[in-house]
Amino acid sequence: MNYARLIFEDTPAFVPVPREMQHRKTEIIFLPLDDELSPESLATLQNSVLQNEASIAMKNRNLLAPDVIIRAERDAWED
């Protein structure tokens, strides 16, 4: 696995993406290095990530729904 790690002393408004990482499926994690996460902020971050993952799962499930409906209709025609 190839990866790129960029550390900024002063984070810009827009983060450059290395050429070899462009137009690929990637994961980007923003982690502040100048302060420790308190237990409360860590819990909030974890909840945010879980909610985002649940939202993505629901979107993916909805994307599959039309195919399931079409397949069910085709199966009904064959009876």
Short mmCIF file of N, CA and C in Angstrom, two decimals:
data_model
loop_
_atom_site.label_atom_id
_atom_site.label_comp_id
_atom_site.label_asym_id
_atom_site.label_seq_id
_atom_site.Cartn_x
_atom_site.Cartn_y
_atom_site.Cartn_z
N MET A 1 0.84 -1.17 0.00
CA MET A 1 0.00 0.00 0.00
C MET A 1 0.89 1.23 0.00
N ASN A 2 0.60 2.14 -0.88
CA ASN A 2 1.29 3.42 -0.92
C ASN A 2 0.52 4.43 -0.09
N TYR A 3 1.23 5.31 0.56
CA TYR A 3 0.55 6.35 1.32
C TYR A 3 1.38 7.62 1.30
N ALA A 4 0.69 8.71 1.61
CA ALA A 4 1.37 10.00 1.71
C ALA A 4 1.01 10.60 3.05
N ARG A 5 1.98 11.16 3.73
CA ARG A 5 1.73 11.80 5.02
C ARG A 5 2.22 13.23 4.91
N LEU A 6 1.30 14.18 5.11
CA LEU A 6 1.63 15.59 5.05
C LEU A 6 1.42 16.19 6.43
N ILE A 7 2.42 16.87 6.95
CA ILE A 7 2.30 17.56 8.24
C ILE A 7 2.50 19.04 7.98
N PHE A 8 1.54 19.85 8.41
CA PHE A 8 1.59 21.29 8.22
C PHE A 8 1.77 21.98 9.56
N GLU A 9 2.66 22.96 9.63
CA GLU A 9 2.78 23.79 10.82
C GLU A 9 1.60 24.76 10.90
N ASP A 10 1.13 25.20 9.75
CA ASP A 10 -0.02 26.10 9.65
C ASP A 10 -0.90 25.58 8.51
N THR A 11 -1.95 24.84 8.86
CA THR A 11 -2.78 24.18 7.87
C THR A 11 -3.45 25.18 6.93
N PRO A 12 -3.30 24.98 5.62
CA PRO A 12 -3.94 25.88 4.66
C PRO A 12 -5.43 25.56 4.53
N ALA A 13 -6.16 26.46 3.88
CA ALA A 13 -7.60 26.24 3.67
C ALA A 13 -7.84 25.05 2.74
N PHE A 14 -6.93 24.83 1.81
CA PHE A 14 -7.04 23.71 0.88
C PHE A 14 -5.76 22.88 0.95
N VAL A 15 -5.91 21.57 1.07
CA VAL A 15 -4.77 20.70 1.20
C VAL A 15 -4.44 20.09 -0.16
N PRO A 16 -3.19 20.21 -0.61
CA PRO A 16 -2.82 19.63 -1.91
C PRO A 16 -2.83 18.10 -1.85
N VAL A 17 -3.28 17.50 -2.93
CA VAL A 17 -3.28 16.05 -3.03
C VAL A 17 -2.13 15.63 -3.94
N PRO A 18 -1.24 14.76 -3.45
CA PRO A 18 -0.13 14.31 -4.29
C PRO A 18 -0.65 13.70 -5.60
N ARG A 19 0.06 13.93 -6.68
CA ARG A 19 -0.37 13.49 -8.01
C ARG A 19 -0.71 11.99 -8.04
N GLU A 20 0.11 11.17 -7.39
CA GLU A 20 -0.13 9.72 -7.43
C GLU A 20 -1.37 9.29 -6.64
N MET A 21 -1.92 10.19 -5.82
CA MET A 21 -3.12 9.89 -5.05
C MET A 21 -4.40 10.45 -5.69
N GLN A 22 -4.26 11.27 -6.69
CA GLN A 22 -5.42 11.89 -7.32
C GLN A 22 -6.22 10.85 -8.13
N HIS A 23 -7.53 11.05 -8.14
CA HIS A 23 -8.45 10.21 -8.92
C HIS A 23 -8.41 8.74 -8.49
N ARG A 24 -8.26 8.54 -7.19
CA ARG A 24 -8.25 7.19 -6.61
C ARG A 24 -9.14 7.20 -5.38
N LYS A 25 -9.56 6.04 -4.97
CA LYS A 25 -10.31 5.91 -3.72
C LYS A 25 -9.32 6.09 -2.58
N THR A 26 -9.53 7.10 -1.76
CA THR A 26 -8.61 7.40 -0.67
C THR A 26 -9.37 7.71 0.61
N GLU A 27 -8.67 7.67 1.70
CA GLU A 27 -9.21 8.08 3.00
C GLU A 27 -8.33 9.21 3.50
N ILE A 28 -8.97 10.28 3.94
CA ILE A 28 -8.25 11.43 4.47
C ILE A 28 -8.69 11.62 5.91
N ILE A 29 -7.74 11.70 6.82
CA ILE A 29 -8.02 11.90 8.24
C ILE A 29 -7.31 13.17 8.68
N PHE A 30 -8.05 14.09 9.25
CA PHE A 30 -7.46 15.31 9.81
C PHE A 30 -7.29 15.10 11.30
N LEU A 31 -6.07 15.13 11.76
CA LEU A 31 -5.75 14.89 13.16
C LEU A 31 -4.88 16.03 13.66
N PRO A 32 -5.41 16.87 14.55
CA PRO A 32 -4.59 17.97 15.06
C PRO A 32 -3.47 17.42 15.94
N LEU A 33 -2.26 17.89 15.71
CA LEU A 33 -1.10 17.40 16.45
C LEU A 33 -0.71 18.31 17.60
N ASP A 34 -1.33 19.50 17.68
CA ASP A 34 -0.90 20.45 18.70
C ASP A 34 -1.72 20.40 19.98
N ASP A 35 -2.72 19.52 20.06
CA ASP A 35 -3.46 19.39 21.31
C ASP A 35 -3.95 17.95 21.45
N GLU A 36 -4.01 17.52 22.69
CA GLU A 36 -4.51 16.18 22.98
C GLU A 36 -6.03 16.21 22.96
N LEU A 37 -6.63 15.13 22.48
CA LEU A 37 -8.08 15.03 22.50
C LEU A 37 -8.53 14.69 23.92
N SER A 38 -9.47 15.46 24.42
CA SER A 38 -10.04 15.13 25.72
C SER A 38 -10.98 13.95 25.54
N PRO A 39 -11.31 13.23 26.60
CA PRO A 39 -12.24 12.10 26.47
C PRO A 39 -13.57 12.52 25.85
N GLU A 40 -14.04 13.74 26.17
CA GLU A 40 -15.30 14.22 25.63
C GLU A 40 -15.20 14.46 24.12
N SER A 41 -14.12 15.11 23.69
CA SER A 41 -13.98 15.39 22.27
C SER A 41 -13.70 14.11 21.49
N LEU A 42 -13.02 13.15 22.11
CA LEU A 42 -12.78 11.87 21.46
C LEU A 42 -14.11 11.13 21.25
N ALA A 43 -14.97 11.15 22.26
CA ALA A 43 -16.29 10.51 22.13
C ALA A 43 -17.11 11.19 21.04
N THR A 44 -17.05 12.52 20.97
CA THR A 44 -17.77 13.25 19.93
C THR A 44 -17.24 12.88 18.56
N LEU A 45 -15.93 12.78 18.41
CA LEU A 45 -15.32 12.40 17.15
C LEU A 45 -15.74 11.00 16.75
N GLN A 46 -15.73 10.07 17.70
CA GLN A 46 -16.13 8.69 17.40
C GLN A 46 -17.59 8.62 16.98
N ASN A 47 -18.46 9.38 17.66
CA ASN A 47 -19.87 9.40 17.29
C ASN A 47 -20.06 9.97 15.90
N SER A 48 -19.30 11.00 15.58
CA SER A 48 -19.38 11.60 14.26
C SER A 48 -18.98 10.61 13.18
N VAL A 49 -17.91 9.87 13.42
CA VAL A 49 -17.44 8.87 12.46
C VAL A 49 -18.49 7.77 12.30
N LEU A 50 -19.06 7.30 13.40
CA LEU A 50 -20.07 6.25 13.33
C LEU A 50 -21.30 6.73 12.58
N GLN A 51 -21.73 7.98 12.82
CA GLN A 51 -22.88 8.51 12.10
C GLN A 51 -22.59 8.62 10.62
N ASN A 52 -21.38 9.03 10.27
CA ASN A 52 -20.99 9.14 8.87
C ASN A 52 -20.99 7.77 8.21
N GLU A 53 -20.45 6.76 8.88
CA GLU A 53 -20.43 5.41 8.34
C GLU A 53 -21.85 4.88 8.15
N ALA A 54 -22.75 5.16 9.10
CA ALA A 54 -24.14 4.73 8.99
C ALA A 54 -24.82 5.42 7.81
N SER A 55 -24.52 6.69 7.63
CA SER A 55 -25.09 7.44 6.50
C SER A 55 -24.62 6.86 5.18
N ILE A 56 -23.34 6.54 5.08
CA ILE A 56 -22.80 5.95 3.85
C ILE A 56 -23.44 4.59 3.59
N ALA A 57 -23.61 3.79 4.64
CA ALA A 57 -24.23 2.47 4.48
C ALA A 57 -25.66 2.61 3.98
N MET A 58 -26.40 3.58 4.50
CA MET A 58 -27.78 3.80 4.05
C MET A 58 -27.81 4.23 2.59
N LYS A 59 -26.89 5.11 2.19
CA LYS A 59 -26.84 5.54 0.79
C LYS A 59 -26.52 4.36 -0.12
N ASN A 60 -25.57 3.53 0.29
CA ASN A 60 -25.22 2.36 -0.52
C ASN A 60 -26.38 1.39 -0.60
N ARG A 61 -27.10 1.22 0.49
CA ARG A 61 -28.25 0.32 0.48
C ARG A 61 -29.32 0.84 -0.46
N ASN A 62 -29.54 2.16 -0.45
CA ASN A 62 -30.53 2.75 -1.34
C ASN A 62 -30.11 2.64 -2.80
N LEU A 63 -28.81 2.65 -3.06
CA LEU A 63 -28.35 2.50 -4.44
C LEU A 63 -28.66 1.10 -4.97
N LEU A 64 -28.68 0.12 -4.09
CA LEU A 64 -28.94 -1.23 -4.51
C LEU A 64 -30.43 -1.52 -4.67
N ALA A 65 -31.29 -0.74 -4.07
CA ALA A 65 -32.72 -1.01 -4.07
C ALA A 65 -33.32 -1.10 -5.47
N PRO A 66 -33.03 -0.19 -6.42
CA PRO A 66 -33.64 -0.31 -7.74
C PRO A 66 -33.31 -1.63 -8.43
N ASP A 67 -32.09 -2.13 -8.26
CA ASP A 67 -31.71 -3.39 -8.87
C ASP A 67 -32.53 -4.53 -8.29
N VAL A 68 -32.77 -4.49 -7.00
CA VAL A 68 -33.56 -5.54 -6.35
C VAL A 68 -34.99 -5.51 -6.87
N ILE A 69 -35.54 -4.31 -7.05
CA ILE A 69 -36.91 -4.18 -7.55
C ILE A 69 -37.00 -4.71 -8.98
N ILE A 70 -36.07 -4.34 -9.82
CA ILE A 70 -36.07 -4.79 -11.21
C ILE A 70 -35.94 -6.31 -11.27
N ARG A 71 -35.07 -6.86 -10.45
CA ARG A 71 -34.88 -8.32 -10.44
C ARG A 71 -36.16 -9.01 -9.99
N ALA A 72 -36.84 -8.46 -8.98
CA ALA A 72 -38.10 -9.05 -8.51
C ALA A 72 -39.16 -8.99 -9.60
N GLU A 73 -39.21 -7.90 -10.36
CA GLU A 73 -40.17 -7.79 -11.45
C GLU A 73 -39.87 -8.83 -12.53
N ARG A 74 -38.60 -9.01 -12.86
CA ARG A 74 -38.23 -10.02 -13.87
C ARG A 74 -38.60 -11.42 -13.41
N ASP A 75 -38.37 -11.70 -12.12
CA ASP A 75 -38.73 -13.02 -11.60
C ASP A 75 -40.23 -13.23 -11.67
N ALA A 76 -41.02 -12.21 -11.43
CA ALA A 76 -42.47 -12.31 -11.49
C ALA A 76 -42.94 -12.60 -12.91
N TRP A 77 -42.24 -12.07 -13.92
CA TRP A 77 -42.64 -12.29 -15.31
C TRP A 77 -42.45 -13.75 -15.71
N GLU A 78 -41.45 -14.38 -15.11
CA GLU A 78 -41.15 -15.76 -15.49
C GLU A 78 -42.15 -16.76 -14.96
N ASP A 79 -42.96 -16.40 -13.97
CA ASP A 79 -43.93 -17.35 -13.38
C ASP A 79 -45.09 -17.63 -14.28
#
